[in-house]
Amino acid sequence: MRIAVVGAGGHGRVALDCLRVRSGDDLDLAFFDDRWAEVREVDGVAVLGPVEALYAVPEWDLVFVAVGDNAARRRIAEDLVRRGRRLVTILHPHTAISPRSTIGEGTIAVDGSVVNAGALVGRCVILNTLSSVGHDCVVEDFVQIAPGVNLGGGAVIERGAFLGIGAKVVPLARIGAWSVVGAGSVVLGDLPARSFCYGTPARAVRPLTLEEVPADAV
Ligand SMILES: CC(C)(COP(=O)(O)OP(=O)(O)OC[C@H]1O[C@@H](n2cnc3c(N)ncnc32)[C@H](O)[C@@H]1OP(=O)(O)O)[C@@H](O)C(=O)NCCC(=O)NCCS
């Protein structure tokens, strides 16, 4: 199988590792990244060109978008799908994903991540190392759950939100779309959309600027 990975940075490297652990050496892999002139290779896999070059090579039709910035990941993934590419889902073998949960395409579950029964995880979500998604949670498209984050049962993380390392969310709390929750925060209640939040209990400190979350991130 041939898989193109978009994004040759740190997250791309993690995705590559997960793919290799999952499928051994049978995969034909390549990176595409707009910084291809500076980054020519990652862990033995070539960077073949900028993202746009992917469209000139129809054989690379399966793609994983390994871009950490949630808004950029959304933009690139939606463009790829619009232009006929299929998004790959990566589940590291050392995860515990309930068969009674749903995981959307283009999502990655890195080693040690747990998804419990009834959870709905959307498209192009990052579930990073040792994170847990409790029963019946909803994690919408383009969310990023950093290492060591724990979501209590029934929590709702709206589209594009970012939860920093070690953040904790109590059951049933809702985090608004595209908000950023700082590392180590403890979320005891709902947080508004497009806000910079942190602390224990986590509070919305200020709205995010359009530079931080572009207006087209919807
Ligand atoms: C939320 C975050 C991204 C903000 O970074 P930033 O925009 O550079 O913000 P700054 O560091 O300039 O901090 C701005 C203010 O918020 C405070 N702050 C930021 N994050 C905080 C946190 N998690 N807890 C408490 N206070 C925090 C800072 O102390 C600073 O306060 P001050 O203005 O009184 O000095 C960062 O703090 C964070 O949590 N990063 C986690 C990254 C992560 O998990 N990555 C995973 C990749 S695998």
Tab-separated table of C-alpha atoms in Angstrom, residues 18-167:
chain	number	residue	atom	x	y	z
A	18	CYS	CA	2.747	4.603	13.917
A	19	LEU	CA	2.279	3.513	10.289
A	20	ARG	CA	5.447	1.427	10.389
A	21	VAL	CA	4.601	-0.195	13.721
A	22	ARG	CA	1.151	-0.994	12.417
A	23	SER	CA	2.013	-2.294	8.963
A	24	GLY	CA	5.707	-3.194	8.924
A	25	ASP	CA	7.768	-2.571	5.822
A	26	ASP	CA	4.991	-3.341	3.320
A	27	LEU	CA	4.094	0.316	2.989
A	28	ASP	CA	5.406	2.573	0.283
A	29	LEU	CA	5.655	5.940	2.043
A	30	ALA	CA	6.569	9.478	1.068
A	31	PHE	CA	6.268	12.914	2.614
A	32	PHE	CA	4.982	16.070	0.990
A	33	ASP	CA	5.742	19.368	2.676
A	34	ASP	CA	6.034	22.957	1.493
A	35	ARG	CA	9.427	23.095	3.247
A	36	TRP	CA	10.683	20.298	0.997
A	37	ALA	CA	13.695	22.302	-0.191
A	38	GLU	CA	15.054	22.299	3.395
A	39	VAL	CA	13.714	18.952	4.642
A	40	ARG	CA	14.537	16.267	2.086
A	41	GLU	CA	14.097	13.159	4.196
A	42	VAL	CA	12.577	12.006	7.493
A	43	ASP	CA	13.710	8.769	9.132
A	44	GLY	CA	14.621	7.253	5.780
A	45	VAL	CA	11.506	8.430	3.896
A	46	ALA	CA	11.916	10.998	1.129
A	47	VAL	CA	10.128	14.338	1.015
A	48	LEU	CA	9.029	14.349	-2.633
A	49	GLY	CA	7.824	17.918	-2.963
A	50	PRO	CA	5.406	20.583	-1.763
A	51	VAL	CA	1.810	19.669	-0.944
A	52	GLU	CA	0.616	20.889	-4.348
A	53	ALA	CA	2.889	18.302	-6.023
A	54	LEU	CA	0.705	15.546	-4.593
A	55	TYR	CA	-1.979	16.407	-7.120
A	56	ALA	CA	0.358	15.690	-10.025
A	57	VAL	CA	0.946	12.097	-8.892
A	58	PRO	CA	-2.379	10.240	-8.872
A	59	GLU	CA	-0.806	7.068	-7.461
A	60	TRP	CA	-0.470	8.829	-4.093
A	61	ASP	CA	-4.208	8.785	-3.534
A	62	LEU	CA	-4.137	7.698	0.121
A	63	VAL	CA	-3.030	10.559	2.318
A	64	PHE	CA	-2.501	11.238	6.004
A	65	VAL	CA	-2.365	14.902	7.029
A	66	ALA	CA	0.245	15.199	9.796
A	67	VAL	CA	-0.074	18.902	10.493
A	68	GLY	CA	-0.337	19.952	14.135
A	69	ASP	CA	-2.031	23.319	13.571
A	70	ASN	CA	-5.742	22.485	13.671
A	71	ALA	CA	-6.884	25.170	11.237
A	72	ALA	CA	-4.145	24.318	8.734
A	73	ARG	CA	-4.874	20.599	9.044
A	74	ARG	CA	-8.527	21.283	8.279
A	75	ARG	CA	-7.724	23.439	5.265
A	76	ILE	CA	-5.316	20.904	3.773
A	77	ALA	CA	-7.511	17.867	4.492
A	78	GLU	CA	-10.643	19.433	3.043
A	79	ASP	CA	-8.744	20.485	-0.056
A	80	LEU	CA	-7.365	16.959	-0.500
A	81	VAL	CA	-10.813	15.389	-0.182
A	82	ARG	CA	-12.339	17.947	-2.561
A	83	ARG	CA	-9.666	17.022	-5.073
A	84	GLY	CA	-10.352	13.303	-4.820
A	85	ARG	CA	-7.796	12.040	-2.306
A	86	ARG	CA	-8.737	9.610	0.466
A	87	LEU	CA	-7.716	10.206	4.067
A	88	VAL	CA	-6.063	7.402	6.012
A	89	THR	CA	-6.876	6.725	9.676
A	90	ILE	CA	-3.961	5.616	11.846
A	91	LEU	CA	-4.546	3.597	15.010
A	92	HIS	CA	-1.312	2.607	16.731
A	93	PRO	CA	-1.532	-1.061	17.825
A	94	HIS	CA	-0.916	-0.068	21.451
A	95	THR	CA	-4.168	1.814	21.818
A	96	ALA	CA	-7.397	0.700	23.444
A	97	ILE	CA	-10.188	1.772	21.130
A	98	SER	CA	-13.611	0.443	22.091
A	99	PRO	CA	-15.366	-1.437	19.302
A	100	ARG	CA	-18.400	0.517	20.420
A	101	SER	CA	-16.813	3.857	19.605
A	102	THR	CA	-16.564	5.607	16.237
A	103	ILE	CA	-13.380	7.083	14.814
A	104	GLY	CA	-13.525	9.368	11.777
A	105	GLU	CA	-11.267	9.207	8.759
A	106	GLY	CA	-7.948	11.004	8.847
A	107	THR	CA	-7.708	10.667	12.634
A	108	ILE	CA	-4.617	9.365	14.435
A	109	ALA	CA	-4.584	7.556	17.788
A	110	VAL	CA	-0.987	7.500	19.019
A	111	ASP	CA	0.347	4.811	21.367
A	112	GLY	CA	-1.293	4.605	24.753
A	113	SER	CA	-4.439	6.448	23.765
A	114	VAL	CA	-7.764	5.105	24.991
A	115	VAL	CA	-11.246	5.635	23.560
A	116	ASN	CA	-14.102	4.234	25.605
A	117	ALA	CA	-17.512	2.866	24.660
A	118	GLY	CA	-19.956	5.149	22.946
A	119	ALA	CA	-17.415	7.869	22.163
A	120	LEU	CA	-17.648	9.634	18.816
A	121	VAL	CA	-14.326	10.898	17.502
A	122	GLY	CA	-14.512	12.962	14.331
A	123	ARG	CA	-12.300	13.414	11.277
A	124	CYS	CA	-8.659	14.477	11.351
A	125	VAL	CA	-8.472	14.429	15.129
A	126	ILE	CA	-5.158	13.951	16.943
A	127	LEU	CA	-5.373	11.691	19.992
A	128	ASN	CA	-1.850	11.932	21.300
A	129	THR	CA	0.233	9.714	23.593
A	130	LEU	CA	-1.493	8.425	26.738
A	131	SER	CA	-4.650	10.463	26.262
A	132	SER	CA	-8.080	9.154	27.157
A	133	VAL	CA	-11.534	9.842	25.780
A	134	GLY	CA	-14.224	8.744	28.227
A	135	HIS	CA	-17.438	6.936	27.428
A	136	ASP	CA	-19.955	8.811	25.296
A	137	CYS	CA	-17.663	11.782	24.671
A	138	VAL	CA	-17.972	13.695	21.430
A	139	VAL	CA	-14.671	14.878	19.961
A	140	GLU	CA	-15.467	16.829	16.822
A	141	ASP	CA	-13.472	17.166	13.590
A	142	PHE	CA	-9.958	18.728	13.668
A	143	VAL	CA	-9.621	18.646	17.459
A	144	GLN	CA	-6.192	18.043	18.976
A	145	ILE	CA	-5.879	16.172	22.260
A	146	ALA	CA	-2.286	16.517	23.502
A	147	PRO	CA	-0.383	13.857	25.466
A	148	GLY	CA	-1.821	12.946	28.842
A	149	VAL	CA	-5.173	14.691	28.398
A	150	ASN	CA	-8.144	12.980	30.040
A	151	LEU	CA	-11.760	13.578	29.078
A	152	GLY	CA	-14.471	12.519	31.515
A	153	GLY	CA	-17.527	10.686	30.224
A	154	GLY	CA	-19.879	12.646	28.010
A	155	ALA	CA	-17.565	15.634	27.559
A	156	VAL	CA	-17.950	17.459	24.245
A	157	ILE	CA	-14.951	18.978	22.514
A	158	GLU	CA	-16.168	21.097	19.654
A	159	ARG	CA	-14.540	21.362	16.271
A	160	GLY	CA	-10.936	22.479	16.049
A	161	ALA	CA	-10.347	22.903	19.792
A	162	PHE	CA	-6.844	22.296	21.183
A	163	LEU	CA	-6.245	20.748	24.613
A	164	GLY	CA	-2.643	21.156	25.823
A	165	ILE	CA	-0.559	18.529	27.569
A	166	GLY	CA	-2.129	17.031	30.665
A	167	ALA	CA	-5.381	19.023	30.603
